[in-house]
Amino acid sequence: MASSLTIENVDAAYGSVRVLEGVSMTVNAGETVVLLGTNGNGKSTLMKCVMGIVRPKSGRIVVEIDGEKHDLAGMATEQIVDLGIALVPEGRRLFPRLTVEENLLLGAFRRKARAEINTNLAFCFECFPRLAERKSQLAGSMSGGEQQMLALARALMLAPRLLLIDEPSVGLAPVLVSRTIEKIKELKDRYKLTVLMAEQNFPQALRIADRGYVIVHGQIAFEGRSVDELNNNDLIKRFYLGL
Amino acid sequence: MKSSTFALVCVVVAALVFAALRWYGNEYLFFAGYVVLQFIVLATAWNILGGYTGYVNFGSAAFFAVGAYSSIFFHKTFPLPIPVLIVIGGVFAGLVGLGMGYLTLRLRGAFFAIGTLALAVVLQTIITNWTYLGGSRGAYVIRPDEIALVGPYVQYLFLLMLGLAVIAIMVARGIEHSQLGYGFATIRDDELAAEASGVPTLKLKLIATTISGALMGMAGAPFPYYLGYVQPGTVFGLEYAVNSIAMPMIGGTTSWVGPLIGAILLASLQQWATVKFSSELGVLFVGVLLVVFVVLAPKGIVGLVEGWRRGKV
């Protein structure tokens, strides 16, 4: 079940605006790695590069799944999804005019995922009983916290080998942020998921992180090999706490 | 309802409509009915791209014209029966749809709409300067008065358009209830999320522009035989672009029923207004109705009925 992600020297830009400069990082099998940074530092862009939604200008992104290496450069997004890489997009991005159940079924749009659709749906409803209660409700009519749960569950419909979560805390009340983080923790503990999570809510992110990176202006400014290293870091104090 | 049952119901309804009109025996009804059916096809086709995927196409007239002018081209070079011309018109317009998709689908929202409008202008300029196809003077098609088995030629054309309308509605309904339809809905609701879920968005959008364009071209192919004379100003008319947007909007864009209701309602109203008053007044009616619906019932007639039923149950 081993799957890992290696990002090497990735540069990315929107037109002439450089967003990522020589970003390198790794996520090993079974790890939860957090990518910390405030708004506009390139977290989402890096996520989109992995998914093939934004094309890096240079550098390599390689995923190893069951001992087989796949270079993601030049692969279409749907092929990357086929490898078992799922993204929970920033701001949830549900299909608001479809029902909860339809949203989940669409998480398994790929043929590969459709083979296991019933098992995965049952699994999602088991993890998120709330969604089972609301399955015929329109996704757009649920609360923010429930929508975030649905966004997570939709990604799980792929039975992903590598789960990318982009800022799960965006637009949620603090108590819901805490609950969302707990849910992610529960999922990764129970199912040994490999997770890369971008987040700017530093204390919440560290609750589930094994290690992490700090990204500043499109460059990795600091690599924390453990939670402790991230916790006692001057750079982070300066950027996050204003000390 | 299963697709086969639905197809049967469609064919029976179509047969009843044809039988009723023949029994009534007024040739004008076939003449007017043809236009109504033509708009059912156009509105249904528009809705496959505009309603299902949310990409607003302002260039419907261009696809219609491609169908009409491909018929003229073959009429002049190598005359073929109209059903074959319909297929050819569909192929050409489908190809134009595919090409348009490649060129414009990176644009979203208003920019896509402007792109499609530009396509119509470019094509109109080409046709206007293409003397073989009549250029700005237009082209004549002399059609026979009668045809074997059916009788009057107008009835034959009506029958063809009736068949085309049935096909268009079945295609639209089939898409709606398929994996493809769900893929379209994800593009309409949130394209980024669609990609993240592994929906091949570009491919699906190209499928939508191709099917939509092909159906519009098919609707245009018999047109030269219907009118006997075609000029660029007619087939590229604003009437087609506006109607194919207004009809689904007024009927409701989320299902195949919407464009059908909208087209029957608006096209009949226009035919009535044209006879009673003038054709300009018909277009005015469309404008007023569109404004009223956008303000009062943005989800169209289907949305109104659904809301009313939900309130009652």
Coordinates of C-alpha atoms in Angstrom, one line a residue:
Chain A
M1 CA 0.0 0.0 0.0
A2 CA 3.0 2.2 -0.2
S3 CA 2.6 5.5 -2.0
S4 CA 4.8 8.6 -1.8
L5 CA 5.2 11.9 -3.5
T6 CA 8.4 13.6 -4.5
I7 CA 8.5 17.2 -5.7
E8 CA 11.8 18.4 -7.1
N9 CA 12.7 22.0 -8.0
V10 CA 9.3 23.0 -9.2
D11 CA 8.9 26.4 -10.8
A12 CA 5.4 27.7 -11.7
A13 CA 4.0 30.9 -12.9
Y14 CA 0.7 32.5 -14.0
G15 CA 1.8 34.4 -17.1
S16 CA 4.8 36.4 -16.1
V17 CA 4.0 36.3 -12.4
R18 CA 6.2 33.7 -10.7
V19 CA 4.5 31.8 -8.0
L20 CA 6.7 28.9 -7.2
E21 CA 10.5 29.0 -7.3
G22 CA 12.5 25.8 -6.9
V23 CA 10.1 24.1 -4.6
S24 CA 11.2 20.6 -3.4
M25 CA 9.5 18.4 -0.9
T26 CA 8.6 14.8 -0.2
V27 CA 5.7 13.0 1.4
N28 CA 6.5 9.5 2.4
A29 CA 4.1 6.6 2.6
G30 CA 1.7 6.9 5.5
E31 CA 2.8 10.3 6.5
T32 CA 0.8 13.5 7.1
V33 CA 2.8 16.4 5.9
V34 CA 1.6 20.0 6.3
L35 CA 2.4 22.9 4.0
L36 CA 2.2 26.0 6.0
G37 CA 2.0 29.5 4.7
T38 CA -0.2 32.6 4.7
N39 CA -2.3 33.7 1.8
G40 CA -0.6 34.2 -1.6
N41 CA 2.5 32.2 -1.0
G42 CA 1.8 29.4 -3.5
K43 CA 0.3 26.6 -1.4
S44 CA -2.7 26.1 -3.7
T45 CA -0.6 26.5 -6.8
L46 CA 1.6 23.6 -5.6
M47 CA -1.5 21.5 -5.0
K48 CA -2.7 22.3 -8.5
C49 CA 0.7 21.5 -9.9
V50 CA 0.5 18.0 -8.4
M51 CA -3.0 17.6 -9.9
G52 CA -1.9 18.8 -13.3
I53 CA -4.4 21.7 -13.2
V54 CA -1.5 24.1 -13.3
R55 CA 1.5 23.1 -15.4
P56 CA 4.9 23.6 -13.7
K57 CA 7.4 25.5 -15.9
S58 CA 10.2 23.2 -14.8
G59 CA 11.0 20.6 -12.2
R60 CA 9.7 17.1 -11.6
I61 CA 6.7 15.7 -9.7
V62 CA 6.9 12.0 -9.1
V63 CA 4.5 9.7 -7.4
E64 CA 5.5 6.2 -6.3
I65 CA 2.6 3.8 -5.9
D66 CA 3.2 0.2 -5.0
G67 CA 6.9 0.4 -6.1
E68 CA 6.0 1.9 -9.4
K69 CA 7.1 5.4 -10.3
H70 CA 4.9 7.8 -12.2
D71 CA 6.2 11.1 -13.5
L72 CA 3.2 13.4 -13.4
A73 CA 4.5 15.9 -15.9
G74 CA 2.4 15.9 -19.0
M75 CA -0.3 13.7 -17.5
A76 CA -3.9 15.0 -17.8
T77 CA -5.7 15.7 -14.6
E78 CA -8.0 12.7 -15.1
Q79 CA -5.1 10.4 -15.5
I80 CA -3.6 11.7 -12.3
V81 CA -6.9 11.0 -10.6
D82 CA -6.8 7.5 -12.0
L83 CA -3.5 6.9 -10.2
G84 CA -5.4 7.4 -6.9
I85 CA -4.5 11.0 -6.1
A86 CA -7.4 13.0 -4.9
L87 CA -7.7 16.7 -4.1
V88 CA -10.1 18.4 -1.6
P89 CA -10.1 21.8 -3.2
E90 CA -9.8 25.0 -1.2
G91 CA -13.2 26.5 -0.3
R92 CA -14.9 23.0 -0.7
R93 CA -16.0 23.5 -4.3
L94 CA -19.0 21.2 -4.1
F95 CA -21.6 20.8 -6.9
P96 CA -24.1 23.0 -5.1
R97 CA -27.1 22.2 -7.3
L98 CA -26.7 18.4 -6.9
T99 CA -27.6 16.3 -3.9
V100 CA -25.2 15.1 -1.3
E101 CA -25.4 11.6 -2.7
E102 CA -24.8 12.8 -6.3
N103 CA -21.8 14.7 -5.1
L104 CA -20.4 11.6 -3.6
L105 CA -21.1 9.5 -6.7
L106 CA -19.4 12.1 -8.8
G107 CA -16.3 11.7 -6.7
A108 CA -16.1 8.3 -8.3
F109 CA -16.4 9.6 -11.9
R110 CA -13.5 7.5 -13.1
R111 CA -14.2 4.0 -14.3
K112 CA -11.6 2.6 -11.9
A113 CA -13.4 4.2 -9.0
R114 CA -16.8 3.2 -10.2
A115 CA -15.9 -0.5 -9.7
E116 CA -15.8 0.0 -6.0
I117 CA -18.5 2.6 -5.8
N118 CA -20.9 0.9 -3.4
T119 CA -18.2 -0.1 -0.9
N120 CA -16.8 3.4 -1.0
L121 CA -20.2 5.0 -0.6
A122 CA -21.0 2.8 2.4
F123 CA -17.6 3.7 3.8
C124 CA -18.2 7.4 3.4
F125 CA -21.6 7.2 5.1
E126 CA -20.0 5.2 7.9
C127 CA -17.3 7.9 8.4
F128 CA -19.7 10.8 8.1
P129 CA -23.1 9.6 9.4
R130 CA -24.3 13.2 9.1
L131 CA -24.0 12.9 5.3
A132 CA -26.1 9.7 5.3
E133 CA -28.9 11.6 7.0
R134 CA -28.7 14.3 4.4
K135 CA -28.0 12.4 1.3
S136 CA -31.0 13.7 -0.7
Q137 CA -30.5 17.3 0.3
L138 CA -28.9 19.8 -2.1
A139 CA -25.2 20.2 -1.3
G140 CA -25.4 24.0 -1.5
S141 CA -28.0 24.1 1.3
M142 CA -25.8 22.6 4.0
S143 CA -23.8 24.4 6.6
G144 CA -20.1 25.2 6.0
G145 CA -18.9 22.4 8.3
E146 CA -21.1 19.8 6.6
Q147 CA -20.0 21.0 3.2
Q148 CA -16.3 20.5 4.2
M149 CA -17.1 17.0 5.4
L150 CA -18.8 16.3 2.1
A151 CA -15.8 17.7 0.2
L152 CA -13.6 15.3 2.2
A153 CA -15.9 12.4 1.6
R154 CA -16.2 13.1 -2.1
A155 CA -12.4 12.8 -2.3
L156 CA -12.5 9.5 -0.4
M157 CA -14.9 8.1 -3.0
L158 CA -11.7 7.5 -5.1
A159 CA -10.2 5.4 -2.3
P160 CA -7.2 7.7 -2.8
R161 CA -3.6 6.5 -2.3
L162 CA -2.5 10.1 -1.8
L163 CA -4.9 12.7 -0.4
L164 CA -4.3 16.4 -1.0
I165 CA -6.3 18.7 1.2
D166 CA -6.2 22.4 0.4
E167 CA -7.0 24.7 3.4
P168 CA -9.7 22.8 5.1
S169 CA -10.2 25.6 7.6
V170 CA -11.2 28.3 5.1
G171 CA -14.4 30.0 6.0
L172 CA -15.2 27.8 8.9
A173 CA -15.9 28.8 12.5
P174 CA -13.1 27.8 14.9
V175 CA -15.0 25.0 16.5
L176 CA -15.7 23.5 13.0
V177 CA -12.1 23.8 12.0
S178 CA -11.2 21.8 15.1
R179 CA -13.8 19.2 14.2
T180 CA -12.7 19.0 10.6
I181 CA -9.1 18.5 11.7
E182 CA -10.1 15.7 14.1
K183 CA -12.0 14.0 11.4
I184 CA -8.9 14.1 9.1
K185 CA -6.8 12.7 12.0
E186 CA -9.3 9.9 12.6
L187 CA -9.3 9.0 8.9
K188 CA -5.5 8.9 8.6
D189 CA -5.1 6.9 11.8
R190 CA -7.8 4.4 10.8
Y191 CA -6.9 4.0 7.2
K192 CA -3.2 4.9 7.0
L193 CA -3.8 7.5 4.4
T194 CA -0.9 9.5 3.0
V195 CA -1.8 13.1 3.3
L196 CA -0.4 16.4 2.1
M197 CA -2.3 19.3 3.6
A198 CA -1.9 23.0 2.9
E199 CA -3.0 25.2 5.8
Q200 CA -2.6 28.6 7.3
N201 CA -4.1 27.8 10.6
F202 CA -0.8 26.8 12.2
P203 CA -1.9 25.4 15.6
Q204 CA -4.7 23.3 14.1
A205 CA -2.5 21.9 11.4
L206 CA 0.2 20.9 13.8
R207 CA -2.3 18.7 15.7
I208 CA -2.2 16.2 12.9
A209 CA 1.1 16.8 11.2
D210 CA 4.0 14.3 11.3
R211 CA 6.2 17.0 9.8
G212 CA 5.9 20.1 7.7
Y213 CA 7.2 22.8 5.4
V214 CA 6.9 26.5 5.6
I215 CA 6.4 28.2 2.2
V216 CA 7.1 31.9 1.9
H217 CA 6.8 33.8 -1.4
G218 CA 6.9 30.6 -3.4
Q219 CA 10.0 29.2 -1.8
I220 CA 10.4 26.6 0.9
A221 CA 11.6 28.7 3.8
F222 CA 11.9 26.0 6.4
E223 CA 11.6 22.3 6.7
G224 CA 10.5 20.9 10.0
R225 CA 11.5 17.3 10.4
S226 CA 9.1 16.9 13.4
V227 CA 6.3 18.8 15.0
D228 CA 8.7 20.0 17.7
E229 CA 11.0 21.6 15.2
L230 CA 8.0 23.4 13.7
N231 CA 6.8 24.5 17.1
N232 CA 10.0 26.0 18.2
N233 CA 11.0 27.9 15.2
D234 CA 11.9 31.6 15.0
L235 CA 10.7 32.0 11.4
I236 CA 7.3 30.7 12.3
K237 CA 7.1 32.9 15.3
R238 CA 7.9 35.8 13.1
F239 CA 5.5 35.0 10.3
Y240 CA 2.6 33.7 12.3
L241 CA 2.7 35.1 15.8
G242 CA 4.4 38.5 15.0
L243 CA 7.0 38.0 17.8
Chain B
M1 CA -39.2 5.7 -17.8
K2 CA -37.0 3.5 -19.8
S3 CA -35.4 4.9 -22.9
S4 CA -37.2 2.5 -25.2
T5 CA -40.6 3.3 -23.7
F6 CA -39.8 7.0 -23.9
A7 CA -38.9 6.6 -27.6
L8 CA -42.2 4.8 -28.2
V9 CA -44.2 7.6 -26.5
C10 CA -42.3 10.2 -28.5
V11 CA -43.0 8.5 -31.8
V12 CA -46.7 7.9 -30.9
V13 CA -47.1 11.6 -29.9
A14 CA -45.4 12.7 -33.1
A15 CA -47.6 10.4 -35.2
L16 CA -50.7 11.8 -33.5
V17 CA -49.6 15.4 -34.2
F18 CA -49.1 14.6 -37.8
A19 CA -52.4 12.7 -38.1
A20 CA -54.3 15.5 -36.4
L21 CA -52.8 18.1 -38.7
R22 CA -53.6 16.1 -41.8
W23 CA -57.1 15.5 -40.6
Y24 CA -57.6 19.2 -40.1
G25 CA -56.3 19.7 -43.6
N26 CA -54.9 23.2 -43.5
E27 CA -51.6 23.4 -45.4
Y28 CA -50.6 26.6 -43.5
L29 CA -50.5 24.6 -40.2
F30 CA -47.7 22.5 -41.7
F31 CA -45.9 25.6 -42.8
A32 CA -46.1 27.2 -39.3
G33 CA -45.6 23.8 -37.5
Y34 CA -42.3 23.3 -39.4
V35 CA -40.9 26.5 -37.8
V36 CA -42.1 25.5 -34.4
L37 CA -40.4 22.1 -34.7
Q38 CA -37.3 23.7 -36.1
F39 CA -37.1 25.8 -32.9
I40 CA -37.7 22.8 -30.7
V41 CA -34.6 21.2 -32.3
L42 CA -32.6 24.4 -32.0
A43 CA -33.6 25.1 -28.4
T44 CA -32.9 21.5 -27.3
A45 CA -29.5 21.6 -29.1
W46 CA -28.6 24.9 -27.4
N47 CA -29.6 23.5 -24.1
I48 CA -27.2 20.6 -24.3
L49 CA -24.3 23.1 -24.2
G50 CA -25.9 26.1 -22.5
G51 CA -28.2 24.4 -20.0
Y52 CA -26.3 21.2 -19.1
T53 CA -22.7 22.6 -19.0
G54 CA -23.5 26.2 -18.5
Y55 CA -21.6 27.6 -21.5
V56 CA -23.8 30.3 -23.2
N57 CA -23.6 30.0 -27.0
F58 CA -24.6 33.2 -28.9
G59 CA -23.6 31.7 -32.2
S60 CA -26.5 29.3 -32.8
A61 CA -27.3 31.0 -36.1
A62 CA -23.9 30.1 -37.4
F63 CA -24.5 26.4 -36.9
F64 CA -27.9 26.6 -38.4
A65 CA -26.4 28.4 -41.3
V66 CA -23.7 25.8 -41.8
G67 CA -26.5 23.2 -42.1
A68 CA -28.4 25.3 -44.5
Y69 CA -25.5 26.2 -46.7
S70 CA -24.1 22.7 -46.8
S71 CA -27.5 21.7 -48.3
I72 CA -27.1 24.5 -50.9
F73 CA -23.6 23.4 -51.8
F74 CA -24.7 19.8 -52.4
H75 CA -27.9 21.0 -54.2
K76 CA -25.6 22.8 -56.7
T77 CA -22.9 20.1 -57.0
F78 CA -24.5 16.8 -56.4
P79 CA -28.2 16.7 -55.5
L80 CA -29.0 14.3 -52.7
P81 CA -32.2 13.5 -50.9
I82 CA -33.0 15.7 -47.9
P83 CA -32.5 13.1 -45.2
V84 CA -29.0 12.6 -46.4
L85 CA -28.4 16.3 -46.5
I86 CA -29.6 16.5 -42.9
V87 CA -26.9 14.0 -41.9
I88 CA -24.3 15.9 -43.9
G89 CA -25.4 19.2 -42.4
G90 CA -25.1 17.6 -39.0
V91 CA -21.6 16.4 -39.7
F92 CA -20.4 19.8 -40.9
A93 CA -21.9 21.8 -38.1
G94 CA -20.6 19.2 -35.6
L95 CA -17.1 19.7 -37.0
V96 CA -17.6 23.5 -36.7
G97 CA -18.7 22.9 -33.1
L98 CA -15.7 20.8 -32.3
G99 CA -13.4 23.5 -33.8
M100 CA -15.2 26.2 -31.9
G101 CA -14.8 24.2 -28.8
Y102 CA -11.0 23.9 -29.3
L103 CA -10.7 27.6 -29.9
T104 CA -13.0 29.0 -27.3
L105 CA -13.4 26.6 -24.4
R106 CA -10.5 28.0 -22.5
L107 CA -12.7 31.1 -22.1
R108 CA -15.4 31.2 -19.5
G109 CA -18.6 33.1 -18.9
A110 CA -19.1 36.2 -20.9
F111 CA -15.9 35.7 -22.8
F112 CA -17.0 32.4 -24.2
A113 CA -20.3 34.0 -25.3
I114 CA -18.5 36.8 -27.1
G115 CA -16.2 34.2 -28.8
T116 CA -19.3 32.3 -30.1
L117 CA -20.8 35.6 -31.4
A118 CA -17.5 36.3 -33.2
L119 CA -17.6 32.9 -34.8
A120 CA -21.1 33.7 -36.2
V121 CA -19.8 37.0 -37.7
V122 CA -16.7 35.4 -39.2
L123 CA -18.8 32.6 -40.8
Q124 CA -21.3 35.1 -42.1
T125 CA -18.6 37.2 -43.8
I126 CA -17.2 34.1 -45.4
I127 CA -20.6 33.0 -46.8
T128 CA -21.4 36.5 -47.9
N129 CA -18.3 36.6 -50.0
W130 CA -18.6 33.0 -51.4
T131 CA -20.2 33.6 -54.8
Y132 CA -20.6 29.9 -55.6
L133 CA -23.1 29.7 -52.7
G134 CA -24.9 32.8 -53.8
G135 CA -22.9 35.3 -51.9
S136 CA -24.9 38.3 -50.6
R137 CA -27.5 37.8 -53.4
G138 CA -28.6 34.6 -51.9
A139 CA -29.3 31.2 -53.5
Y140 CA -32.4 29.7 -55.0
V141 CA -33.6 26.1 -54.6
I142 CA -36.4 25.0 -56.8
R143 CA -38.2 22.3 -55.0
P144 CA -40.9 19.9 -56.3
D145 CA -44.5 20.5 -55.4
E146 CA -45.2 17.0 -54.4
I147 CA -43.3 13.9 -53.3
A148 CA -44.3 10.3 -53.4
L149 CA -45.9 8.6 -50.4
V150 CA -46.4 11.8 -48.4
G151 CA -48.0 14.2 -50.9
P152 CA -47.4 17.9 -50.6
Y153 CA -43.8 18.8 -50.1
V154 CA -44.4 21.0 -47.1
Q155 CA -45.8 17.9 -45.3
Y156 CA -42.7 16.0 -46.2
L157 CA -40.5 18.7 -44.7
F158 CA -42.7 18.8 -41.7
L159 CA -42.4 15.1 -41.2
L160 CA -38.6 15.3 -41.4
M161 CA -38.4 18.0 -38.9
L162 CA -40.8 16.1 -36.6
G163 CA -38.5 13.1 -36.8
L164 CA -35.5 15.4 -36.0
A165 CA -37.3 16.9 -33.0
V166 CA -38.0 13.4 -31.7
I167 CA -34.3 12.5 -32.1
A168 CA -33.1 15.7 -30.5
I169 CA -35.3 15.3 -27.5
M170 CA -34.3 11.7 -27.1
V171 CA -30.6 12.6 -27.3
A172 CA -31.1 15.4 -24.7
R173 CA -33.0 13.1 -22.4
G174 CA -30.5 10.3 -22.8
I175 CA -27.6 12.6 -21.9
E176 CA -29.4 14.0 -18.9
H177 CA -29.7 10.5 -17.3
S178 CA -26.2 9.3 -18.2
Q179 CA -22.7 9.5 -16.8
L180 CA -22.1 12.1 -19.5
G181 CA -25.0 14.2 -18.2
Y182 CA -23.6 14.1 -14.6
G183 CA -20.2 15.1 -16.0
F184 CA -21.8 18.1 -17.7
A185 CA -23.6 19.1 -14.5
T186 CA -20.3 19.1 -12.6
I187 CA -18.8 21.4 -15.2
R188 CA -21.8 23.7 -14.8
D189 CA -21.6 23.7 -11.0
D190 CA -17.9 23.9 -10.4
E191 CA -15.3 23.2 -13.1
L192 CA -12.3 23.0 -10.7
A193 CA -14.0 20.5 -8.5
A194 CA -15.0 18.6 -11.6
E195 CA -11.3 18.3 -12.6
A196 CA -10.3 17.3 -9.1
S197 CA -12.9 14.5 -9.2
G198 CA -11.3 13.3 -12.4
V199 CA -14.0 14.5 -14.8
P200 CA -12.1 15.0 -18.2
T201 CA -13.6 18.5 -18.5
L202 CA -12.1 19.5 -21.9
K203 CA -13.2 16.3 -23.5
L204 CA -16.7 16.6 -22.2
K205 CA -17.0 20.2 -23.2
L206 CA -15.9 19.2 -26.7
I207 CA -18.5 16.5 -26.8
A208 CA -21.1 19.0 -25.8
T209 CA -20.2 21.6 -28.4
T210 CA -20.1 18.9 -31.1
I211 CA -23.5 17.3 -30.3
S212 CA -25.1 20.7 -29.8
G213 CA -23.6 22.1 -33.1
A214 CA -24.5 19.0 -35.0
L215 CA -28.2 19.1 -34.0
M216 CA -28.4 22.8 -34.9
G217 CA -26.9 22.1 -38.3
M218 CA -29.4 19.3 -38.8
A219 CA -32.2 21.7 -38.1
G220 CA -30.7 24.1 -40.7
A221 CA -30.2 21.5 -43.5
P222 CA -33.8 21.3 -44.8
F223 CA -34.3 25.1 -44.5
P224 CA -33.4 26.0 -48.1
Y225 CA -36.0 23.5 -49.3
Y226 CA -38.6 25.0 -47.0
L227 CA -38.1 28.6 -48.1
G228 CA -36.8 28.1 -51.6
Y229 CA -34.5 31.0 -51.2
V230 CA -31.6 31.6 -48.8
Q231 CA -29.5 34.6 -48.1
P232 CA -26.9 35.2 -45.4
G233 CA -29.0 37.8 -43.6
T234 CA -31.8 35.3 -43.1
V235 CA -30.0 32.2 -41.8
F236 CA -27.5 34.3 -39.7
G237 CA -30.4 36.3 -38.4
L238 CA -30.5 37.5 -34.8
E239 CA -33.8 35.6 -34.6
Y240 CA -32.0 32.2 -34.4
A241 CA -29.4 33.2 -31.8
V242 CA -31.9 35.0 -29.6
N243 CA -34.6 32.4 -29.8
S244 CA -32.4 29.4 -29.1
I245 CA -31.3 31.1 -25.9
A246 CA -34.7 32.6 -24.9
M247 CA -36.6 29.3 -25.4
P248 CA -34.7 27.2 -23.0
M249 CA -34.4 30.1 -20.5
I250 CA -38.1 30.6 -20.5
G251 CA -38.9 26.9 -20.4
G252 CA -36.2 25.9 -17.9
T253 CA -32.6 24.8 -18.6
T254 CA -32.1 21.9 -16.3
S255 CA -34.0 19.3 -18.2
W256 CA -35.1 18.4 -21.7
V257 CA -38.7 19.4 -21.0
G258 CA -37.7 23.1 -20.6
P259 CA -36.6 23.8 -24.2
L260 CA -39.5 21.8 -25.5
I261 CA -42.1 23.8 -23.6
G262 CA -40.3 27.1 -24.3
A263 CA -40.0 26.4 -28.0
I264 CA -43.6 25.4 -28.4
L265 CA -44.8 28.4 -26.5
L266 CA -42.6 31.1 -28.0
A267 CA -42.5 29.8 -31.6
S268 CA -46.3 29.4 -31.7
L269 CA -46.7 32.9 -30.2
Q270 CA -44.3 34.3 -32.9
Q271 CA -46.2 32.5 -35.7
W272 CA -49.4 33.9 -34.4
A273 CA -48.0 37.4 -34.0
T274 CA -46.5 37.3 -37.5
V275 CA -49.8 36.5 -39.1
K276 CA -51.9 38.8 -36.9
F277 CA -49.5 41.8 -36.8
S278 CA -45.9 41.6 -38.0
S279 CA -42.8 39.5 -37.6
E280 CA -41.1 42.3 -35.8
L281 CA -43.7 42.2 -33.1
G282 CA -43.0 38.5 -32.7
V283 CA -39.4 39.2 -31.8
L284 CA -40.6 42.0 -29.4
F285 CA -42.8 39.4 -27.7
V286 CA -39.7 37.2 -27.1
G287 CA -37.8 40.1 -25.7
V288 CA -40.5 41.1 -23.3
L289 CA -41.1 37.5 -22.2
L290 CA -37.4 36.9 -21.6
V291 CA -37.1 40.0 -19.4
V292 CA -40.2 38.9 -17.4
F293 CA -38.9 35.4 -16.9
V294 CA -35.4 36.4 -16.0
V295 CA -36.8 38.7 -13.3
L296 CA -39.8 36.7 -12.0
A297 CA -38.9 33.1 -12.7
P298 CA -35.2 32.6 -13.4
K299 CA -35.6 28.9 -13.4
G300 CA -38.2 29.0 -16.2
I301 CA -41.5 27.3 -16.4
V302 CA -40.1 24.0 -15.3
G303 CA -38.7 25.7 -12.2
L304 CA -42.0 27.4 -11.5
V305 CA -43.9 24.1 -11.7
E306 CA -41.4 22.3 -9.5
G307 CA -41.5 25.0 -6.9
W308 CA -45.3 24.9 -7.0
R309 CA -45.4 21.1 -6.6
R310 CA -42.9 21.2 -3.7
G311 CA -45.0 23.9 -2.0
K312 CA -48.1 21.7 -2.3
V313 CA -46.7 18.3 -1.4

